[in-house]
PDB file of C-alpha atoms in Angstrom:
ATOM      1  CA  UNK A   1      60.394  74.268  13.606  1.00 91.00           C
ATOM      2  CA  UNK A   2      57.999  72.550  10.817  1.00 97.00           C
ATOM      3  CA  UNK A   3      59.398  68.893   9.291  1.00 98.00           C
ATOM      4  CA  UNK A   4      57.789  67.335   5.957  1.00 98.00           C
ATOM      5  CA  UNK A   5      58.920  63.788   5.523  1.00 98.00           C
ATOM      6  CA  UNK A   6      58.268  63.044   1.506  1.00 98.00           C
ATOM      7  CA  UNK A   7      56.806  59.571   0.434  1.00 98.00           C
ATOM      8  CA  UNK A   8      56.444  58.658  -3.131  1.00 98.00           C
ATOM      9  CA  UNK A   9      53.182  56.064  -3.473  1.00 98.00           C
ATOM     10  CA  UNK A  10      51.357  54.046  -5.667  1.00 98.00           C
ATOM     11  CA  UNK A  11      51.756  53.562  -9.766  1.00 97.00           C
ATOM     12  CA  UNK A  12      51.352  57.551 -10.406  1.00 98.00           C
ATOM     13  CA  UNK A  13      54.522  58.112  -8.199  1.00 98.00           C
ATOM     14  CA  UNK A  14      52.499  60.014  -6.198  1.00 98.00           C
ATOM     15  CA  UNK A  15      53.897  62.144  -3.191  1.00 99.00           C
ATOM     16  CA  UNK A  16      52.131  62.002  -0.022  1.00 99.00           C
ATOM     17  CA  UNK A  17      53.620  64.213   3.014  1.00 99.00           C
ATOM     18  CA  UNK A  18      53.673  63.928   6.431  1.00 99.00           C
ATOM     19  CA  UNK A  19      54.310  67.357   8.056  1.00 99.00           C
ATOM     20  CA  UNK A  20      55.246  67.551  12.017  1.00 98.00           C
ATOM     21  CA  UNK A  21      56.550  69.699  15.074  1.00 98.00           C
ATOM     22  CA  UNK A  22      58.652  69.499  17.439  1.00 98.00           C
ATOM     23  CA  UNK A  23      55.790  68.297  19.711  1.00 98.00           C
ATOM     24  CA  UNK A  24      55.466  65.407  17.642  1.00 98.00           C
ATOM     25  CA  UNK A  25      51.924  66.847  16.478  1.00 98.00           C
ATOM     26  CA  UNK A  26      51.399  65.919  12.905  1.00 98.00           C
ATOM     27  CA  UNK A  27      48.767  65.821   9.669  1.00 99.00           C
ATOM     28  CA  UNK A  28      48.839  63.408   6.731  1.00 99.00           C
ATOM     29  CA  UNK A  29      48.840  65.108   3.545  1.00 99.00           C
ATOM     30  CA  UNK A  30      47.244  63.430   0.195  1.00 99.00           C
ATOM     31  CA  UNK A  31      48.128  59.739   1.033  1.00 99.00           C
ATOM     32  CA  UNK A  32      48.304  57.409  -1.934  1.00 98.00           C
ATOM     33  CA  UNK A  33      49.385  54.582  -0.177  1.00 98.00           C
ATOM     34  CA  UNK A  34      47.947  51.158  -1.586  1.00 98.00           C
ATOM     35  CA  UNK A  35      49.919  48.259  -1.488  1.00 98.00           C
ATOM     36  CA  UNK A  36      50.462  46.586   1.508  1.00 98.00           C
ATOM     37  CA  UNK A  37      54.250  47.892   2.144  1.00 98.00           C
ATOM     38  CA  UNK A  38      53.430  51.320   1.124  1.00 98.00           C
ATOM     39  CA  UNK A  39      50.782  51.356   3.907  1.00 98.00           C
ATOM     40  CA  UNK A  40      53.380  49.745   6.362  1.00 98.00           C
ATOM     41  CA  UNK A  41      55.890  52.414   5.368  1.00 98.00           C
ATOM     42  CA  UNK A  42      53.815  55.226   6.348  1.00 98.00           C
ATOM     43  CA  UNK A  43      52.865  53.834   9.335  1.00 98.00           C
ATOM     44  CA  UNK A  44      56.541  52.634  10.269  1.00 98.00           C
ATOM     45  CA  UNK A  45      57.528  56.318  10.287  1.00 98.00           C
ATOM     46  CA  UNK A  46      54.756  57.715  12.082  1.00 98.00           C
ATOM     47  CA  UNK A  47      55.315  55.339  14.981  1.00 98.00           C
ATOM     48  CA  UNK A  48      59.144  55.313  14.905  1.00 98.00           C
ATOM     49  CA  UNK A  49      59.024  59.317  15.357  1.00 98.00           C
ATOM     50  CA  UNK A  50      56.778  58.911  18.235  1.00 98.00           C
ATOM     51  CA  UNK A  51      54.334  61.068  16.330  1.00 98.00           C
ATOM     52  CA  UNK A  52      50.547  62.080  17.175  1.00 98.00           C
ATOM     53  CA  UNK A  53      48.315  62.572  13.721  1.00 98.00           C
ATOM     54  CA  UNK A  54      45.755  65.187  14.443  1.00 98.00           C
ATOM     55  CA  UNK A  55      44.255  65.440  10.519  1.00 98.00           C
ATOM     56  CA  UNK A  56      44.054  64.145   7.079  1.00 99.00           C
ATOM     57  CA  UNK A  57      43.824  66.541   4.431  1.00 99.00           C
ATOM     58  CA  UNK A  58      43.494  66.121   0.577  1.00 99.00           C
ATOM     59  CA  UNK A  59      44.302  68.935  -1.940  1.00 99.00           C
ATOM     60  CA  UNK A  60      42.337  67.098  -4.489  1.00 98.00           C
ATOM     61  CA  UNK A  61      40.752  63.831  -4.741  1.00 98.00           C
ATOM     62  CA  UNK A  62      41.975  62.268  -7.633  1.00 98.00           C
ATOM     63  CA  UNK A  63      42.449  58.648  -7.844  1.00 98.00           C
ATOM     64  CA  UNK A  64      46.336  58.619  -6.768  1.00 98.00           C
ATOM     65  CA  UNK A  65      45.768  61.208  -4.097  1.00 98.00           C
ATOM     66  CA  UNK A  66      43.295  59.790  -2.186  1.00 98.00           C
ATOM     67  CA  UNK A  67      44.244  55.806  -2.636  1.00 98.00           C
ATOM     68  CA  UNK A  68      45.446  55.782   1.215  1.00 98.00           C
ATOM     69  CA  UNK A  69      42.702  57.954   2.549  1.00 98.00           C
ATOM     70  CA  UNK A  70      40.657  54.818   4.347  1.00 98.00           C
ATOM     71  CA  UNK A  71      43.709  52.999   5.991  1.00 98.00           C
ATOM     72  CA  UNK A  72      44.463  56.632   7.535  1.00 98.00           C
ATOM     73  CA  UNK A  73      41.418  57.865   8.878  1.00 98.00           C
ATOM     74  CA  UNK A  74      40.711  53.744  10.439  1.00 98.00           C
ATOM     75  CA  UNK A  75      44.043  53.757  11.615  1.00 98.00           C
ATOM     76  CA  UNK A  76      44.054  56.975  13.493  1.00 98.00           C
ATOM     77  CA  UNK A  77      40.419  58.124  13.642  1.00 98.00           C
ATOM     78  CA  UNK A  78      41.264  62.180  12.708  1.00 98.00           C
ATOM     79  CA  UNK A  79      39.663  64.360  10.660  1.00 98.00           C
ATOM     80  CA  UNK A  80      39.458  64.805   7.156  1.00 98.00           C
ATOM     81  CA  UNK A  81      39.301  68.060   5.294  1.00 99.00           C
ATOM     82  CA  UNK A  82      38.509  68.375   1.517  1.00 99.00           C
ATOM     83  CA  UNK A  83      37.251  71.224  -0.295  1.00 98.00           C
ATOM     84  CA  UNK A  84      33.650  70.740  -1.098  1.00 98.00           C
ATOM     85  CA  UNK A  85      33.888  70.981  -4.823  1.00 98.00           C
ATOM     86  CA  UNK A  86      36.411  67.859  -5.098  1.00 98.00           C
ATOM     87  CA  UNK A  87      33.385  66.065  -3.320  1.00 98.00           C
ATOM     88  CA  UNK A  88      32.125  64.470  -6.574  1.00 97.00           C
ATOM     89  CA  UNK A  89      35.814  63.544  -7.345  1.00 98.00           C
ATOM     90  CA  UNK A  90      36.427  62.233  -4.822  1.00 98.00           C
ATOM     91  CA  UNK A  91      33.443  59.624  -4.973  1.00 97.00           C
ATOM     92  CA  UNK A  92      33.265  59.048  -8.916  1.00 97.00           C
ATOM     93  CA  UNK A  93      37.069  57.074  -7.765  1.00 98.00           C
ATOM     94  CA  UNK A  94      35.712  53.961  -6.779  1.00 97.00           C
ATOM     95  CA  UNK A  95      33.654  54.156 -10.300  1.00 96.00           C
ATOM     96  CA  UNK A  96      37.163  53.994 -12.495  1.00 97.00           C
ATOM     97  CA  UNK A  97      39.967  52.309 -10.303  1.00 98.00           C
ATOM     98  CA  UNK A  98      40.190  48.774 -11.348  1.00 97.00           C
ATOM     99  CA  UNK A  99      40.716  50.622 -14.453  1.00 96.00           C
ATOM    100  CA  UNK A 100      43.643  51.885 -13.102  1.00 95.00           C
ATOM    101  CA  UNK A 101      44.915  48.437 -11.451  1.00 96.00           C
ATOM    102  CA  UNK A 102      43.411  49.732  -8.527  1.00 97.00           C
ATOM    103  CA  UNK A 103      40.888  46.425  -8.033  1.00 96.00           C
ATOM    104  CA  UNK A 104      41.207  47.138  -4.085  1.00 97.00           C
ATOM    105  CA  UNK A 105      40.688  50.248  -3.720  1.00 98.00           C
ATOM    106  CA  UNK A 106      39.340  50.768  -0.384  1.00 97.00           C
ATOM    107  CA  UNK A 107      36.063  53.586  -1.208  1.00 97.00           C
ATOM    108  CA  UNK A 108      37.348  56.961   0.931  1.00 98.00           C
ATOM    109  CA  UNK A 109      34.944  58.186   3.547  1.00 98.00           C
ATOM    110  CA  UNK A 110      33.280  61.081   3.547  1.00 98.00           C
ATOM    111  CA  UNK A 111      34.924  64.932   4.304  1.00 98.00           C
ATOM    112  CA  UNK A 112      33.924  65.672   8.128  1.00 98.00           C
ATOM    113  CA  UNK A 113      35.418  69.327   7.352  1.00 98.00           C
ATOM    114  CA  UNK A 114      35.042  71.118   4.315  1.00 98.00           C
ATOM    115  CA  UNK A 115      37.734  73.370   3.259  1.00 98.00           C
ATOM    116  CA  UNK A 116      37.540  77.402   2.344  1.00 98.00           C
ATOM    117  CA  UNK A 117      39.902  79.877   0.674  1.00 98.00           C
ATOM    118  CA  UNK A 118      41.320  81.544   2.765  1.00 98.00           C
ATOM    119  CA  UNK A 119      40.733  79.160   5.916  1.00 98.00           C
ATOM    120  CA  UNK A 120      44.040  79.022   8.632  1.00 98.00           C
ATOM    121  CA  UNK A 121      44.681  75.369  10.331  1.00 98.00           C
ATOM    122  CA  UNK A 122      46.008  75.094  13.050  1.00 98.00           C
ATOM    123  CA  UNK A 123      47.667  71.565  14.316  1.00 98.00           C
ATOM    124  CA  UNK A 124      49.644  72.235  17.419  1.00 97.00           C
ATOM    125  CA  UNK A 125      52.078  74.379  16.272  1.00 97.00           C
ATOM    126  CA  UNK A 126      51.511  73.493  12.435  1.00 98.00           C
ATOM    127  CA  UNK A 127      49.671  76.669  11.064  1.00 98.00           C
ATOM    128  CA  UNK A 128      48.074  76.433   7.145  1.00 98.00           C
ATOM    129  CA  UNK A 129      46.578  78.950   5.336  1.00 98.00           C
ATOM    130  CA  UNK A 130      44.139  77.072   2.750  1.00 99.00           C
ATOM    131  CA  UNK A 131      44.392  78.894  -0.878  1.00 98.00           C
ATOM    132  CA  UNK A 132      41.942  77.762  -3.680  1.00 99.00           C
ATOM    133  CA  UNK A 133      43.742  77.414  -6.667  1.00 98.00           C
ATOM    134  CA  UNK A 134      41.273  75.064  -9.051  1.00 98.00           C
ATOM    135  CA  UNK A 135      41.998  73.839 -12.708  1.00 98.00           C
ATOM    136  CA  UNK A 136      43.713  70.510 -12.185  1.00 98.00           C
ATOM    137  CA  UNK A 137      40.978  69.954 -10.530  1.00 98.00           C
ATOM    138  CA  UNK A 138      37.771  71.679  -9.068  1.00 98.00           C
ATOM    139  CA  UNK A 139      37.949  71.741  -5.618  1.00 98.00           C
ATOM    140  CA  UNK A 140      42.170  72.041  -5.659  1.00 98.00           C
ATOM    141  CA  UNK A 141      43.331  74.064  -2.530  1.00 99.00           C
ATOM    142  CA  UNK A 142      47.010  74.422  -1.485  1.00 99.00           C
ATOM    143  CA  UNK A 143      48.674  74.456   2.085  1.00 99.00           C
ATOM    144  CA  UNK A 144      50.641  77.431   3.106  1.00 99.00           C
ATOM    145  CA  UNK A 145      52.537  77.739   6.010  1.00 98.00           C
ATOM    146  CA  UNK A 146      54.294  81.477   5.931  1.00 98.00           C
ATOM    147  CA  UNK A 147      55.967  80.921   8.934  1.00 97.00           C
ATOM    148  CA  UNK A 148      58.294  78.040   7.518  1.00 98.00           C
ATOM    149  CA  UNK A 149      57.875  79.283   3.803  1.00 98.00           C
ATOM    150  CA  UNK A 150      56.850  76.572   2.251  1.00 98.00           C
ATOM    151  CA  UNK A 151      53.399  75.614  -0.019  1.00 99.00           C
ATOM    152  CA  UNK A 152      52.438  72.157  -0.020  1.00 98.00           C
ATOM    153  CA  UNK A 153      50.513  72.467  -3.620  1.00 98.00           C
ATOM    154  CA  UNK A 154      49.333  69.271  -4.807  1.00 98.00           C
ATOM    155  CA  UNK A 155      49.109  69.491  -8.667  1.00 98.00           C
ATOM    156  CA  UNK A 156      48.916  72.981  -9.560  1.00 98.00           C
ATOM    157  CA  UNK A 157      52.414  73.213 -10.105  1.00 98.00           C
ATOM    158  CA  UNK A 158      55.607  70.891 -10.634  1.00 98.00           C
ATOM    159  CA  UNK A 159      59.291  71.586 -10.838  1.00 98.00           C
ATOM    160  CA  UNK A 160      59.418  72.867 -14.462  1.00 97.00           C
ATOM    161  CA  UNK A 161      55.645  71.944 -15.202  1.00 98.00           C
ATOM    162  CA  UNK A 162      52.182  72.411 -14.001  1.00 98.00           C
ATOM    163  CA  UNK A 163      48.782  70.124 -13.197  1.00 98.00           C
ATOM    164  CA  UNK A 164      47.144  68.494 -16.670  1.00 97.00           C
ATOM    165  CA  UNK A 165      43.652  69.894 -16.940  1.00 97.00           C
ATOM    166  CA  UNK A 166      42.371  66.729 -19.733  1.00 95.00           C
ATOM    167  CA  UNK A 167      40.903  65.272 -16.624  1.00 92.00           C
ATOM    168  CA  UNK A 168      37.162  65.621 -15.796  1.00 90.00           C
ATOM    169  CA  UNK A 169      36.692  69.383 -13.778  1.00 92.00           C
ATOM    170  CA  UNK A 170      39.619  70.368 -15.629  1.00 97.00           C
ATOM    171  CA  UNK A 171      40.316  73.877 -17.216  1.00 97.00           C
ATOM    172  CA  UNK A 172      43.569  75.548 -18.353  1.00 97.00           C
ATOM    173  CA  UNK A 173      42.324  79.107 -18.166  1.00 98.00           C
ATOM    174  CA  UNK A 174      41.176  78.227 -14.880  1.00 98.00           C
ATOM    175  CA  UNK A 175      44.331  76.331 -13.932  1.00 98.00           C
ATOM    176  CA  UNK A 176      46.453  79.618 -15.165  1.00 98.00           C
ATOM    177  CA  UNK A 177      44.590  81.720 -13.229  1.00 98.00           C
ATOM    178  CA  UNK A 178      45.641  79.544 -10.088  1.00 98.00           C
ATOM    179  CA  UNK A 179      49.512  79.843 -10.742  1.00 98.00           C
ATOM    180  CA  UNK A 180      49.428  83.345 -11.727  1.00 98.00           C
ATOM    181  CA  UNK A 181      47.247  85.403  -9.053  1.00 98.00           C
ATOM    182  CA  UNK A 182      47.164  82.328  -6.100  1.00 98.00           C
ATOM    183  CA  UNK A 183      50.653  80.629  -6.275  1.00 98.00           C
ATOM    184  CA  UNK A 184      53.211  83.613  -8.339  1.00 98.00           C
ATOM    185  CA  UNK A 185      51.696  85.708  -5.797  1.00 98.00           C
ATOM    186  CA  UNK A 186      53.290  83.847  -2.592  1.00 98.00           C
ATOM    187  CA  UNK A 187      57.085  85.130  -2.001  1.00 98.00           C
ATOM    188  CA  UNK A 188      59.346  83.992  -4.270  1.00 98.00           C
ATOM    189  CA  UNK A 189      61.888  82.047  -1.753  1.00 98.00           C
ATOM    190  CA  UNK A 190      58.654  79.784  -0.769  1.00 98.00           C
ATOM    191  CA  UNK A 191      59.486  76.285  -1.317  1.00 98.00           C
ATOM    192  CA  UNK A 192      56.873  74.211  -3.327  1.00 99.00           C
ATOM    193  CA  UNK A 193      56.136  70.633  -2.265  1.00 99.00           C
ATOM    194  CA  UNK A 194      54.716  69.112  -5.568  1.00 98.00           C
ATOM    195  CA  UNK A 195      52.283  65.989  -5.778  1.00 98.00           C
ATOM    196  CA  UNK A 196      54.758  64.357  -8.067  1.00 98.00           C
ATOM    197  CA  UNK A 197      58.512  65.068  -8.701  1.00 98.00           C
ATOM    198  CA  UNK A 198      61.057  67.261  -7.005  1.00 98.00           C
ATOM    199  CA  UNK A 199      60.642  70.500  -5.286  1.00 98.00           C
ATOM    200  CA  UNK A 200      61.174  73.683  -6.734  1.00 98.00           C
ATOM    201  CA  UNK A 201      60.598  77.093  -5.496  1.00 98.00           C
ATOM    202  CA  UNK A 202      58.082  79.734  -6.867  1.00 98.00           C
ATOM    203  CA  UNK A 203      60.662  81.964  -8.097  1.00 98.00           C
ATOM    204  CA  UNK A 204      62.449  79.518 -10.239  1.00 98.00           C
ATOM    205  CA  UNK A 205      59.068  78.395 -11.801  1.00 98.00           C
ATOM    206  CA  UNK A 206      57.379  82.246 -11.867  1.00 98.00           C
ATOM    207  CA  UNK A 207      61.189  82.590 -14.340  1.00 97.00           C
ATOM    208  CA  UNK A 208      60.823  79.929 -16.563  1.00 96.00           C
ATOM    209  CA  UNK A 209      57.757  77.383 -16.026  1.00 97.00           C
ATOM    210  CA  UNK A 210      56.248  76.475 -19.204  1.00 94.00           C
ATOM    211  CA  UNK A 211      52.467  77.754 -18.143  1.00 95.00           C
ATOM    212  CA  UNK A 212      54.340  80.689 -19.331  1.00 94.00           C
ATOM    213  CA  UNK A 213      54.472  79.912 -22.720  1.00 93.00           C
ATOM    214  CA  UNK A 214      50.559  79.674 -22.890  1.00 88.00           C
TER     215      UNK A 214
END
């Protein structure tokens, strides 16, 4: 059995995800922890649940994604996986976050494992397929697990919505290709973990998300 615990960070409401087994094996997902608290908060949980982190991994690297990424990989020394064409993303953030509010932003290292369509992590007994699904942004991938049914998708899709694409990298015919031959194409019961807002499943959004309308 697969747990994601859901934390919502920073300004951008962001959601970072810690996902775990039942040997207390886990990975950080997208942290956008910045403030002090927020930091303490993800770290309070890991340690009350006993739990080992084995990676970080991004699905993007925009600013409210990665805002967490240093305290992570200093506090546990893991990995960290990000799909080479976010690398440029990824460092252009230190460039633009005090115009965010972000003054303090602590610069992200660098990838030490670059992530593949089509790739299959395994963490213990966490098991991700990586899927490539660009648009929102260039070097966007999404987390499957099949065995659990569930996608953990970053910004490609939202409950009702889908990723903007007004952001440098960003393409809507590119984005639309993502949902509709990466993400519709996952089983409809598959419950989507979305980098901001509520989950939804793909079958409610393949029935009436507005990408449909363009």
């Amino acid at each position: 059995m697969i747990s994601v615990q859901k934390f919502s960070f920073n300004g951008f409401q962001e959601n970072t995800y810690v996902v775990f087994d039942q040997q207390k094996n886990c990975v950080v997902i997208d942290p956008g922890c910045y403030e002090r608290h927020e930091e303490q908060e993800l770290l309070s949980f890991i340690k009350e649940n006993g739990l080992t982190p084995l990676a970080l991994l991004n699905t993007h690297a925009h600013i409210d994604h990665v805002l967490g990424n240093q305290f992570v990989l200093e506090t546990f020394s893991i990995p960290f996986y990000l799909h080479e064409n976010d690398l440029n993303t990824l460092h252009s953030v230190e460039n633009y976050a005090h115009l965010y509010g972000f003054g303090a932003y602590k610069k992200s290292p660098h990838p030490t494992h670059f992530l593949n369509d089509g790739d299959e992590l395994v963490f213990g007994s966490i098991k991700f397929k990586v899927k490539f699904t660009p648009g929102h942004a260039p070097g966007h991938v999404v987390f499957y697990n099949e065995e659990n049914n569930f996608v953990i998708n970053g910004d490609v899709l939202f409950n009702g919505s889908f990723g903007r694409v007004d952001l440098p990298g960003g393409d809507l015919e590119t984005l639309k290709n993502s949902i509709f031959n990466v993400m519709f194409k996952l089983p409809d019961e598959t419950l989507v973990y979305c980098g901001h807002g509520s989950e939804t499943t793909i079958g409610k959004e393949k029935r009436s998300n507005y990408i449909l309308q363009f």
